[in-house]
Amino acid sequence: MMRTKRWLITALVVSAGVGSAVGLTSHAATTTNPQNFISSLKSPVQTVANQYKLYPSVMMAQAALESGWGTSQLTLQANNYFGIKGSYNGQSVTMQTSEYDANGQLYYTDANFRKYPNAKASMTDNAKLLRNGTSYNPTIYSGTWRENAATYADAANALTNTYATAPTYGASLIALITQYNLNSLDGDAAASSSSSSASSSSNSSDGNSVTPQPVYAQAKYHGATGNQMGRLGTKYRSYRLYNHIKGTRAKVTKTAWTKVHAYVGQPVYFDMRGVKQNPETGKKTTWYRVRFSTSKSAKKYWVYTKALTLPKVTYTSGQAKVKLSATAKGSYYDHVYNSTYLAKSQGSLKDLANQTYTADNQAVKTQDGVSSTWYRIKVGDKKYWVASATQKVSPDYDYAAYTAASGTKKLGKKFAKYHPYNHVKKTHFDQVQLKWPAKAKVGTKVTVNQKATKPKYQTTWYRIQFKGDSTNYWVDAKALS
């Protein structure tokens, strides 16, 4: 799902003055009666916004801002109030739109935009976008959801740098809501919103400027599957519980640890991870949304990662063939389940069962003293994580029997035909092909310190060292004499 670029819209809003009806769109002249626009869309806006638990006031302000109070050619011809590209049930219209190339130069091009049968369909499509996000970040617009946004002002500000690139986008929406009393559409939510919007944004006496808005940090949100868990760390009291990630919106509130009967080592359950970026320094910090019960309806809090003890995961790059059992059950994930990244199910293992895949990464996770091994496998052009034990994943390694060995040998006449390795070939995930050291010549004496045999292939391997070098090299016996 794609939308039009918004640089022109932003420039026109700033030059004309937020809150006026002039210049709110680059598509056409604006209406002289915004109240008619509001009255005509009141019913579909309230119905759709409440259905998807969004703020009607923000949806109405967006529709006004994006469509120029309903007078853009896109809105007139296609009932498209939000500039969404593509087709809707096979229906589209072609419009000229402004874009920027890789060098930042403005140019114009034709693009297909969705054509809707009515305004409600356009509202619903945009509401689904806000609720479902994008393919690369399903929770990118989660800051607009009523359960995450305490006020309409919070929801409007959450659209800045997510829905639109303009730094004043949220302020523009708040100014429209304030001027046209759109918060009255919110019903019960209006009371809590009005105080926030009044303090967040106001027009000057001439209506041509906007009071500077607080600069909030942006956060990217990542959903999680199941009851992934961690524990409160030894220093959890140095941090606080919040209803939102601290510094990402107005009026974030704290909760005392005593209210949740907290203690060191107490289990907490995750359903979301957020990465906050400081708008001034660019520094990123990680936060988790936690609850103190496995129940999905339990109260949720945001907490800084340093308040928690999380499972330890050690990653190793390598390569191996991995076969999933025919009876494999459960899910495959975008990350190691219960790692610091949290994991989201990408599908059922039964769809991948009884097949062999190439793994390029191995992870060993240790949680509460219990270790488990995971592999990242390639399926088509995608990569997924699967568990070794619980999901019956078997790496295809060669078996080798090891025995102690000692003495010396020499490099044979054809030693250069064989490669040295850090492990016996095809026996370990992190196997690496090494280079012969510069001192390696035909007849060079080496010390042997271990021997391995591979019964399946009836081959013998030796682990050797060169004089003055502590590096161990595993070589096929045929490289030695």
CSV table of N, CA, C and O in Angstrom, one decimal, residues 340-446:
chain,number,residue,atom,x,y,z
A,340,THR,N,16.5,-11.2,22.5
A,340,THR,CA,16.3,-9.8,22.8
A,340,THR,C,15.5,-9.0,21.8
A,340,THR,O,14.9,-8.0,22.0
A,341,TYR,N,15.5,-9.6,20.5
A,341,TYR,CA,14.8,-9.0,19.5
A,341,TYR,C,13.3,-9.3,19.6
A,341,TYR,O,12.4,-8.6,19.0
A,342,LEU,N,12.9,-10.3,20.3
A,342,LEU,CA,11.6,-10.9,20.3
A,342,LEU,C,11.3,-11.5,19.0
A,342,LEU,O,11.9,-11.1,18.0
A,343,ALA,N,10.4,-12.4,18.9
A,343,ALA,CA,10.1,-13.1,17.6
A,343,ALA,C,8.6,-13.1,17.3
A,343,ALA,O,7.8,-13.1,18.2
A,344,LYS,N,8.4,-13.0,16.0
A,344,LYS,CA,7.0,-13.1,15.5
A,344,LYS,C,6.9,-14.2,14.6
A,344,LYS,O,7.7,-14.4,13.7
A,345,SER,N,5.8,-15.0,14.8
A,345,SER,CA,5.6,-16.2,13.9
A,345,SER,C,5.4,-15.8,12.5
A,345,SER,O,4.7,-14.8,12.2
A,346,GLN,N,6.1,-16.5,11.5
A,346,GLN,CA,6.0,-16.2,10.1
A,346,GLN,C,5.2,-17.3,9.4
A,346,GLN,O,5.0,-17.2,8.2
A,347,GLY,N,4.8,-18.4,10.1
A,347,GLY,CA,4.1,-19.5,9.5
A,347,GLY,C,4.2,-20.8,10.2
A,347,GLY,O,4.9,-20.8,11.2
A,348,SER,N,3.5,-21.8,9.8
A,348,SER,CA,3.5,-23.1,10.4
A,348,SER,C,4.6,-24.0,9.9
A,348,SER,O,4.8,-24.1,8.6
A,349,LEU,N,5.3,-24.7,10.8
A,349,LEU,CA,6.4,-25.6,10.3
A,349,LEU,C,5.9,-26.7,9.5
A,349,LEU,O,6.7,-27.3,8.7
A,350,LYS,N,4.6,-27.1,9.6
A,350,LYS,CA,4.1,-28.2,8.8
A,350,LYS,C,4.3,-27.9,7.3
A,350,LYS,O,4.3,-28.8,6.4
A,351,ASP,N,4.3,-26.6,6.9
A,351,ASP,CA,4.5,-26.2,5.5
A,351,ASP,C,5.9,-26.3,5.1
A,351,ASP,O,6.2,-26.3,3.9
A,352,LEU,N,6.8,-26.5,6.0
A,352,LEU,CA,8.3,-26.6,5.6
A,352,LEU,C,8.8,-28.0,6.0
A,352,LEU,O,9.9,-28.4,5.7
A,353,ALA,N,7.9,-28.9,6.6
A,353,ALA,CA,8.4,-30.2,7.1
A,353,ALA,C,8.9,-31.1,6.0
A,353,ALA,O,8.5,-31.0,4.8
A,354,ASN,N,9.8,-32.0,6.4
A,354,ASN,CA,10.3,-33.1,5.6
A,354,ASN,C,11.1,-32.5,4.4
A,354,ASN,O,11.1,-33.1,3.3
A,355,GLN,N,11.7,-31.4,4.6
A,355,GLN,CA,12.5,-30.8,3.5
A,355,GLN,C,13.9,-30.4,4.1
A,355,GLN,O,14.1,-30.2,5.3
A,356,THR,N,14.9,-30.3,3.2
A,356,THR,CA,16.2,-29.9,3.6
A,356,THR,C,16.5,-28.5,3.2
A,356,THR,O,16.2,-28.1,2.0
A,357,TYR,N,17.1,-27.6,4.1
A,357,TYR,CA,17.3,-26.2,3.8
A,357,TYR,C,18.8,-25.9,4.2
A,357,TYR,O,19.4,-26.6,4.9
A,358,THR,N,19.3,-24.8,3.6
A,358,THR,CA,20.6,-24.3,4.0
A,358,THR,C,20.5,-23.3,5.1
A,358,THR,O,19.8,-22.4,5.0
A,359,ALA,N,21.3,-23.6,6.2
A,359,ALA,CA,21.3,-22.7,7.3
A,359,ALA,C,22.6,-21.9,7.2
A,359,ALA,O,23.7,-22.4,6.9
A,360,ASP,N,22.5,-20.5,7.5
A,360,ASP,CA,23.7,-19.7,7.5
A,360,ASP,C,24.0,-19.1,8.8
A,360,ASP,O,25.0,-18.3,8.9
A,361,ASN,N,23.2,-19.4,9.8
A,361,ASN,CA,23.5,-18.8,11.1
A,361,ASN,C,22.9,-19.8,12.2
A,361,ASN,O,21.9,-20.3,12.1
A,362,GLN,N,23.7,-19.9,13.3
A,362,GLN,CA,23.3,-20.8,14.4
A,362,GLN,C,23.3,-19.9,15.6
A,362,GLN,O,24.1,-19.0,15.8
A,363,ALA,N,22.3,-20.2,16.5
A,363,ALA,CA,22.2,-19.4,17.7
A,363,ALA,C,22.0,-20.4,18.9
A,363,ALA,O,21.2,-21.3,18.8
A,364,VAL,N,22.7,-20.1,19.9
A,364,VAL,CA,22.5,-20.9,21.2
A,364,VAL,C,22.0,-20.0,22.2
A,364,VAL,O,22.6,-19.0,22.6
A,365,LYS,N,20.7,-20.2,22.6
A,365,LYS,CA,20.1,-19.4,23.6
A,365,LYS,C,20.1,-20.1,25.0
A,365,LYS,O,19.8,-21.2,25.1
A,366,THR,N,20.4,-19.3,26.0
A,366,THR,CA,20.4,-19.8,27.4
A,366,THR,C,19.5,-18.9,28.2
A,366,THR,O,19.6,-17.7,28.3
A,367,GLN,N,18.5,-19.6,28.7
A,367,GLN,CA,17.4,-18.9,29.5
A,367,GLN,C,17.2,-19.7,30.8
A,367,GLN,O,16.8,-20.9,30.7
A,368,ASP,N,17.4,-19.1,31.9
A,368,ASP,CA,17.2,-19.7,33.2
A,368,ASP,C,18.0,-21.0,33.3
A,368,ASP,O,17.6,-22.0,33.8
A,369,GLY,N,19.2,-21.0,32.8
A,369,GLY,CA,20.1,-22.1,32.8
A,369,GLY,C,19.9,-23.2,31.8
A,369,GLY,O,20.6,-24.2,31.8
A,370,VAL,N,18.9,-23.1,31.0
A,370,VAL,CA,18.6,-24.1,30.0
A,370,VAL,C,19.0,-23.5,28.6
A,370,VAL,O,18.6,-22.4,28.2
A,371,SER,N,19.7,-24.4,27.8
A,371,SER,CA,20.2,-23.9,26.5
A,371,SER,C,19.4,-24.6,25.4
A,371,SER,O,19.0,-25.8,25.5
A,372,SER,N,19.2,-23.9,24.3
A,372,SER,CA,18.6,-24.5,23.1
A,372,SER,C,19.3,-23.9,21.9
A,372,SER,O,19.9,-22.8,21.9
A,373,THR,N,19.3,-24.7,20.8
A,373,THR,CA,20.0,-24.3,19.6
A,373,THR,C,19.0,-24.0,18.5
A,373,THR,O,17.9,-24.7,18.3
A,374,TRP,N,19.2,-22.9,17.8
A,374,TRP,CA,18.4,-22.5,16.7
A,374,TRP,C,19.2,-22.3,15.4
A,374,TRP,O,20.4,-22.1,15.5
A,375,TYR,N,18.5,-22.5,14.3
A,375,TYR,CA,19.2,-22.3,13.0
A,375,TYR,C,18.4,-21.3,12.1
A,375,TYR,O,17.1,-21.3,12.1
A,376,ARG,N,19.1,-20.5,11.4
A,376,ARG,CA,18.4,-19.6,10.4
A,376,ARG,C,18.5,-20.2,9.1
A,376,ARG,O,19.6,-20.4,8.5
A,377,ILE,N,17.4,-20.6,8.5
A,377,ILE,CA,17.3,-21.3,7.2
A,377,ILE,C,16.8,-20.4,6.1
A,377,ILE,O,16.1,-19.4,6.4
A,378,LYS,N,17.2,-20.7,4.9
A,378,LYS,CA,16.8,-20.0,3.8
A,378,LYS,C,15.6,-20.7,3.1
A,378,LYS,O,15.8,-21.9,2.7
A,379,VAL,N,14.5,-20.1,2.9
A,379,VAL,CA,13.4,-20.7,2.2
A,379,VAL,C,13.0,-19.7,1.1
A,379,VAL,O,12.5,-18.6,1.3
A,380,GLY,N,13.3,-20.1,-0.1
A,380,GLY,CA,13.2,-19.2,-1.3
A,380,GLY,C,14.1,-18.0,-1.1
A,380,GLY,O,15.3,-18.2,-0.9
A,381,ASP,N,13.6,-16.8,-1.1
A,381,ASP,CA,14.4,-15.6,-0.9
A,381,ASP,C,14.3,-15.1,0.5
A,381,ASP,O,14.7,-14.0,0.8
A,382,LYS,N,13.6,-15.8,1.4
A,382,LYS,CA,13.4,-15.4,2.8
A,382,LYS,C,14.3,-16.2,3.7
A,382,LYS,O,14.7,-17.3,3.4
A,383,LYS,N,14.5,-15.7,4.9
A,383,LYS,CA,15.3,-16.4,6.0
A,383,LYS,C,14.4,-16.4,7.3
A,383,LYS,O,13.9,-15.4,7.7
A,384,TYR,N,14.4,-17.6,7.9
A,384,TYR,CA,13.6,-17.8,9.1
A,384,TYR,C,14.4,-18.6,10.1
A,384,TYR,O,15.3,-19.3,9.8
A,385,TRP,N,14.0,-18.4,11.4
A,385,TRP,CA,14.6,-19.1,12.5
A,385,TRP,C,13.8,-20.3,12.9
A,385,TRP,O,12.5,-20.2,13.1
A,386,VAL,N,14.4,-21.5,13.1
A,386,VAL,CA,13.7,-22.7,13.6
A,386,VAL,C,14.5,-23.3,14.7
A,386,VAL,O,15.8,-23.2,14.8
A,387,ALA,N,13.9,-23.9,15.7
A,387,ALA,CA,14.5,-24.5,16.8
A,387,ALA,C,15.0,-25.9,16.5
A,387,ALA,O,14.3,-26.6,15.8
A,388,SER,N,16.1,-26.3,17.1
A,388,SER,CA,16.7,-27.6,16.7
A,388,SER,C,15.9,-28.7,17.4
A,388,SER,O,15.4,-29.7,16.8
A,389,ALA,N,15.7,-28.7,18.8
A,389,ALA,CA,15.2,-29.8,19.5
A,389,ALA,C,13.6,-29.8,19.4
A,389,ALA,O,13.1,-30.8,18.9
A,390,THR,N,13.0,-28.8,19.8
A,390,THR,CA,11.5,-28.8,19.9
A,390,THR,C,10.9,-29.0,18.5
A,390,THR,O,9.7,-29.4,18.4
A,391,GLN,N,11.5,-28.5,17.5
A,391,GLN,CA,10.9,-28.6,16.2
A,391,GLN,C,11.6,-29.6,15.3
A,391,GLN,O,11.4,-29.7,14.1
A,392,LYS,N,12.4,-30.5,15.9
A,392,LYS,CA,13.0,-31.6,15.3
A,392,LYS,C,13.8,-31.3,14.0
A,392,LYS,O,13.6,-31.8,12.9
A,393,VAL,N,14.7,-30.3,14.2
A,393,VAL,CA,15.6,-29.9,13.1
A,393,VAL,C,16.9,-30.6,13.3
A,393,VAL,O,17.6,-30.5,14.3
A,394,SER,N,17.4,-31.2,12.2
A,394,SER,CA,18.6,-32.0,12.3
A,394,SER,C,19.6,-31.4,11.3
A,394,SER,O,19.4,-31.6,10.1
A,395,PRO,N,20.7,-30.8,11.8
A,395,PRO,CA,21.8,-30.4,10.8
A,395,PRO,C,22.5,-31.7,10.2
A,395,PRO,O,22.6,-32.7,10.9
A,396,ASP,N,22.8,-31.6,9.0
A,396,ASP,CA,23.4,-32.7,8.3
A,396,ASP,C,24.9,-32.7,8.4
A,396,ASP,O,25.6,-32.2,7.5
A,397,TYR,N,25.5,-33.1,9.6
A,397,TYR,CA,26.9,-33.1,9.8
A,397,TYR,C,27.4,-34.5,9.6
A,397,TYR,O,26.7,-35.5,9.7
A,398,ASP,N,28.7,-34.6,9.2
A,398,ASP,CA,29.4,-35.9,9.1
A,398,ASP,C,29.8,-36.3,10.5
A,398,ASP,O,30.2,-35.5,11.3
A,399,TYR,N,29.8,-37.6,10.8
A,399,TYR,CA,30.2,-38.1,12.1
A,399,TYR,C,31.7,-38.4,12.0
A,399,TYR,O,32.2,-38.9,11.0
A,400,ALA,N,32.4,-38.0,13.1
A,400,ALA,CA,33.8,-38.3,13.2
A,400,ALA,C,34.2,-38.8,14.6
A,400,ALA,O,33.6,-38.3,15.6
A,401,ALA,N,35.0,-39.8,14.6
A,401,ALA,CA,35.5,-40.3,15.9
A,401,ALA,C,36.9,-39.8,16.2
A,401,ALA,O,37.8,-39.8,15.4
A,402,TYR,N,37.1,-39.2,17.4
A,402,TYR,CA,38.3,-38.5,17.7
A,402,TYR,C,39.2,-39.4,18.7
A,402,TYR,O,38.6,-40.0,19.6
A,403,THR,N,40.5,-39.4,18.5
A,403,THR,CA,41.4,-40.0,19.5
A,403,THR,C,42.6,-39.1,19.7
A,403,THR,O,42.9,-38.3,18.8
A,404,ALA,N,43.3,-39.3,20.8
A,404,ALA,CA,44.5,-38.5,21.1
A,404,ALA,C,45.6,-39.0,20.1
A,404,ALA,O,45.6,-40.1,19.7
A,405,ALA,N,46.5,-38.1,19.8
A,405,ALA,CA,47.6,-38.4,18.9
A,405,ALA,C,48.8,-37.6,19.2
A,405,ALA,O,48.7,-36.5,19.9
A,406,SER,N,50.0,-38.0,18.9
A,406,SER,CA,51.2,-37.2,19.1
A,406,SER,C,52.2,-37.6,18.0
A,406,SER,O,52.0,-38.4,17.2
A,407,GLY,N,53.4,-36.9,18.1
A,407,GLY,CA,54.4,-37.2,17.1
A,407,GLY,C,54.5,-36.1,16.1
A,407,GLY,O,53.9,-35.1,16.2
A,408,THR,N,55.3,-36.4,15.1
A,408,THR,CA,55.5,-35.4,14.0
A,408,THR,C,55.2,-36.1,12.6
A,408,THR,O,55.4,-37.3,12.5
A,409,LYS,N,54.9,-35.3,11.6
A,409,LYS,CA,54.7,-35.7,10.3
A,409,LYS,C,55.3,-34.6,9.4
A,409,LYS,O,55.6,-33.5,9.9
A,410,LYS,N,55.3,-34.8,8.1
A,410,LYS,CA,55.8,-33.8,7.1
A,410,LYS,C,54.7,-33.5,6.1
A,410,LYS,O,53.9,-34.4,5.8
A,411,LEU,N,54.7,-32.3,5.5
A,411,LEU,CA,53.8,-32.0,4.5
A,411,LEU,C,54.2,-32.8,3.2
A,411,LEU,O,55.4,-32.8,2.8
A,412,GLY,N,53.2,-33.4,2.6
A,412,GLY,CA,53.5,-34.3,1.4
A,412,GLY,C,53.7,-33.5,0.2
A,412,GLY,O,53.5,-32.2,0.1
A,413,LYS,N,54.0,-34.1,-0.9
A,413,LYS,CA,54.3,-33.5,-2.2
A,413,LYS,C,53.0,-32.8,-2.8
A,413,LYS,O,53.1,-31.8,-3.5
A,414,LYS,N,51.8,-33.3,-2.4
A,414,LYS,CA,50.6,-32.8,-3.0
A,414,LYS,C,49.8,-32.1,-1.9
A,414,LYS,O,48.5,-32.0,-2.0
A,415,PHE,N,50.4,-31.6,-0.8
A,415,PHE,CA,49.7,-31.0,0.3
A,415,PHE,C,48.8,-29.8,-0.1
A,415,PHE,O,47.7,-29.5,0.4
A,416,ALA,N,49.3,-29.1,-1.1
A,416,ALA,CA,48.6,-27.8,-1.5
A,416,ALA,C,47.3,-28.1,-2.2
A,416,ALA,O,46.4,-27.2,-2.3
A,417,LYS,N,47.0,-29.4,-2.6
A,417,LYS,CA,45.7,-29.8,-3.1
A,417,LYS,C,44.6,-29.8,-2.1
A,417,LYS,O,43.4,-29.8,-2.4
A,418,TYR,N,45.0,-29.9,-0.8
A,418,TYR,CA,44.1,-30.1,0.3
A,418,TYR,C,44.0,-28.8,1.1
A,418,TYR,O,45.1,-28.1,1.3
A,419,HIS,N,42.9,-28.5,1.6
A,419,HIS,CA,42.7,-27.2,2.4
A,419,HIS,C,42.7,-27.6,3.9
A,419,HIS,O,42.1,-28.6,4.3
A,420,PRO,N,43.3,-26.7,4.7
A,420,PRO,CA,43.2,-26.9,6.1
A,420,PRO,C,41.9,-26.2,6.6
A,420,PRO,O,41.4,-25.3,6.0
A,421,TYR,N,41.4,-26.7,7.8
A,421,TYR,CA,40.2,-26.2,8.3
A,421,TYR,C,40.3,-26.0,9.8
A,421,TYR,O,41.2,-26.6,10.5
A,422,ASN,N,39.4,-25.3,10.4
A,422,ASN,CA,39.4,-25.2,11.9
A,422,ASN,C,38.8,-26.4,12.6
A,422,ASN,O,38.9,-26.6,13.8
A,423,HIS,N,38.0,-27.2,11.8
A,423,HIS,CA,37.4,-28.4,12.3
A,423,HIS,C,37.5,-29.4,11.2
A,423,HIS,O,37.8,-29.1,10.0
A,424,VAL,N,37.3,-30.7,11.5
A,424,VAL,CA,37.2,-31.7,10.5
A,424,VAL,C,36.1,-31.3,9.5
A,424,VAL,O,35.0,-30.9,10.0
A,425,LYS,N,36.3,-31.4,8.3
A,425,LYS,CA,35.4,-30.9,7.2
A,425,LYS,C,34.0,-31.5,7.4
A,425,LYS,O,33.9,-32.7,7.6
A,426,LYS,N,33.0,-30.6,7.4
A,426,LYS,CA,31.6,-30.9,7.4
A,426,LYS,C,31.2,-31.6,8.8
A,426,LYS,O,30.2,-32.4,8.8
A,427,THR,N,31.8,-31.2,9.9
A,427,THR,CA,31.5,-31.7,11.2
A,427,THR,C,30.9,-30.7,12.1
A,427,THR,O,30.4,-31.0,13.2
A,428,HIS,N,31.1,-29.4,11.8
A,428,HIS,CA,30.7,-28.3,12.7
A,428,HIS,C,30.1,-27.2,11.9
A,428,HIS,O,30.5,-26.9,10.7
A,429,PHE,N,29.2,-26.5,12.5
A,429,PHE,CA,28.5,-25.4,11.9
A,429,PHE,C,29.4,-24.2,11.5
A,429,PHE,O,29.4,-23.7,10.5
A,430,ASP,N,30.3,-23.9,12.5
A,430,ASP,CA,31.2,-22.8,12.3
A,430,ASP,C,32.5,-23.2,11.6
A,430,ASP,O,33.5,-22.5,11.8
A,431,GLN,N,32.5,-24.2,10.8
A,431,GLN,CA,33.7,-24.6,10.1
A,431,GLN,C,34.1,-23.5,9.1
A,431,GLN,O,33.3,-22.9,8.4
A,432,VAL,N,35.4,-23.3,9.1
A,432,VAL,CA,36.1,-22.3,8.3
A,432,VAL,C,37.2,-22.9,7.6
A,432,VAL,O,38.1,-23.6,8.2
A,433,GLN,N,37.3,-22.6,6.3
A,433,GLN,CA,38.5,-23.0,5.5
A,433,GLN,C,39.6,-22.1,5.7
A,433,GLN,O,39.5,-20.8,5.6
A,434,LEU,N,40.7,-22.6,6.2
A,434,LEU,CA,41.9,-21.7,6.5
A,434,LEU,C,42.9,-21.7,5.4
A,434,LEU,O,42.8,-22.5,4.4
A,435,LYS,N,43.9,-20.8,5.5
A,435,LYS,CA,45.0,-20.8,4.5
A,435,LYS,C,46.2,-21.4,5.1
A,435,LYS,O,46.5,-21.3,6.2
A,436,TRP,N,47.0,-22.0,4.2
A,436,TRP,CA,48.2,-22.6,4.6
A,436,TRP,C,49.1,-21.4,5.0
A,436,TRP,O,49.2,-20.4,4.3
A,437,PRO,N,49.9,-21.5,6.1
A,437,PRO,CA,50.8,-20.4,6.5
A,437,PRO,C,51.9,-20.3,5.5
A,437,PRO,O,52.2,-21.3,4.8
A,438,ALA,N,52.6,-19.2,5.5
A,438,ALA,CA,53.7,-18.9,4.5
A,438,ALA,C,54.8,-19.9,4.7
A,438,ALA,O,55.5,-20.3,3.7
A,439,LYS,N,55.0,-20.4,5.9
A,439,LYS,CA,56.1,-21.4,6.1
A,439,LYS,C,55.8,-22.8,5.6
A,439,LYS,O,56.7,-23.7,5.7
A,440,ALA,N,54.6,-23.0,5.1
A,440,ALA,CA,54.2,-24.4,4.7
A,440,ALA,C,54.9,-24.7,3.3
A,440,ALA,O,54.6,-24.0,2.3
A,441,LYS,N,55.7,-25.7,3.3
A,441,LYS,CA,56.4,-26.1,2.1
A,441,LYS,C,56.4,-27.6,2.1
A,441,LYS,O,56.2,-28.3,3.1
A,442,VAL,N,56.7,-28.2,0.9
A,442,VAL,CA,56.8,-29.7,0.8
A,442,VAL,C,57.9,-30.1,1.8
A,442,VAL,O,59.0,-29.5,1.7
A,443,GLY,N,57.6,-31.0,2.6
A,443,GLY,CA,58.6,-31.5,3.6
A,443,GLY,C,58.7,-30.8,4.9
A,443,GLY,O,59.4,-31.2,5.8
A,444,THR,N,57.9,-29.7,5.1
A,444,THR,CA,57.9,-29.0,6.3
A,444,THR,C,57.4,-29.9,7.4
A,444,THR,O,56.4,-30.6,7.3
A,445,LYS,N,58.1,-29.9,8.6
A,445,LYS,CA,57.7,-30.8,9.7
A,445,LYS,C,56.6,-30.1,10.5
A,445,LYS,O,56.6,-28.9,10.8
A,446,VAL,N,55.6,-30.9,10.9
A,446,VAL,CA,54.5,-30.4,11.7
A,446,VAL,C,54.3,-31.3,12.9
A,446,VAL,O,54.6,-32.5,12.8
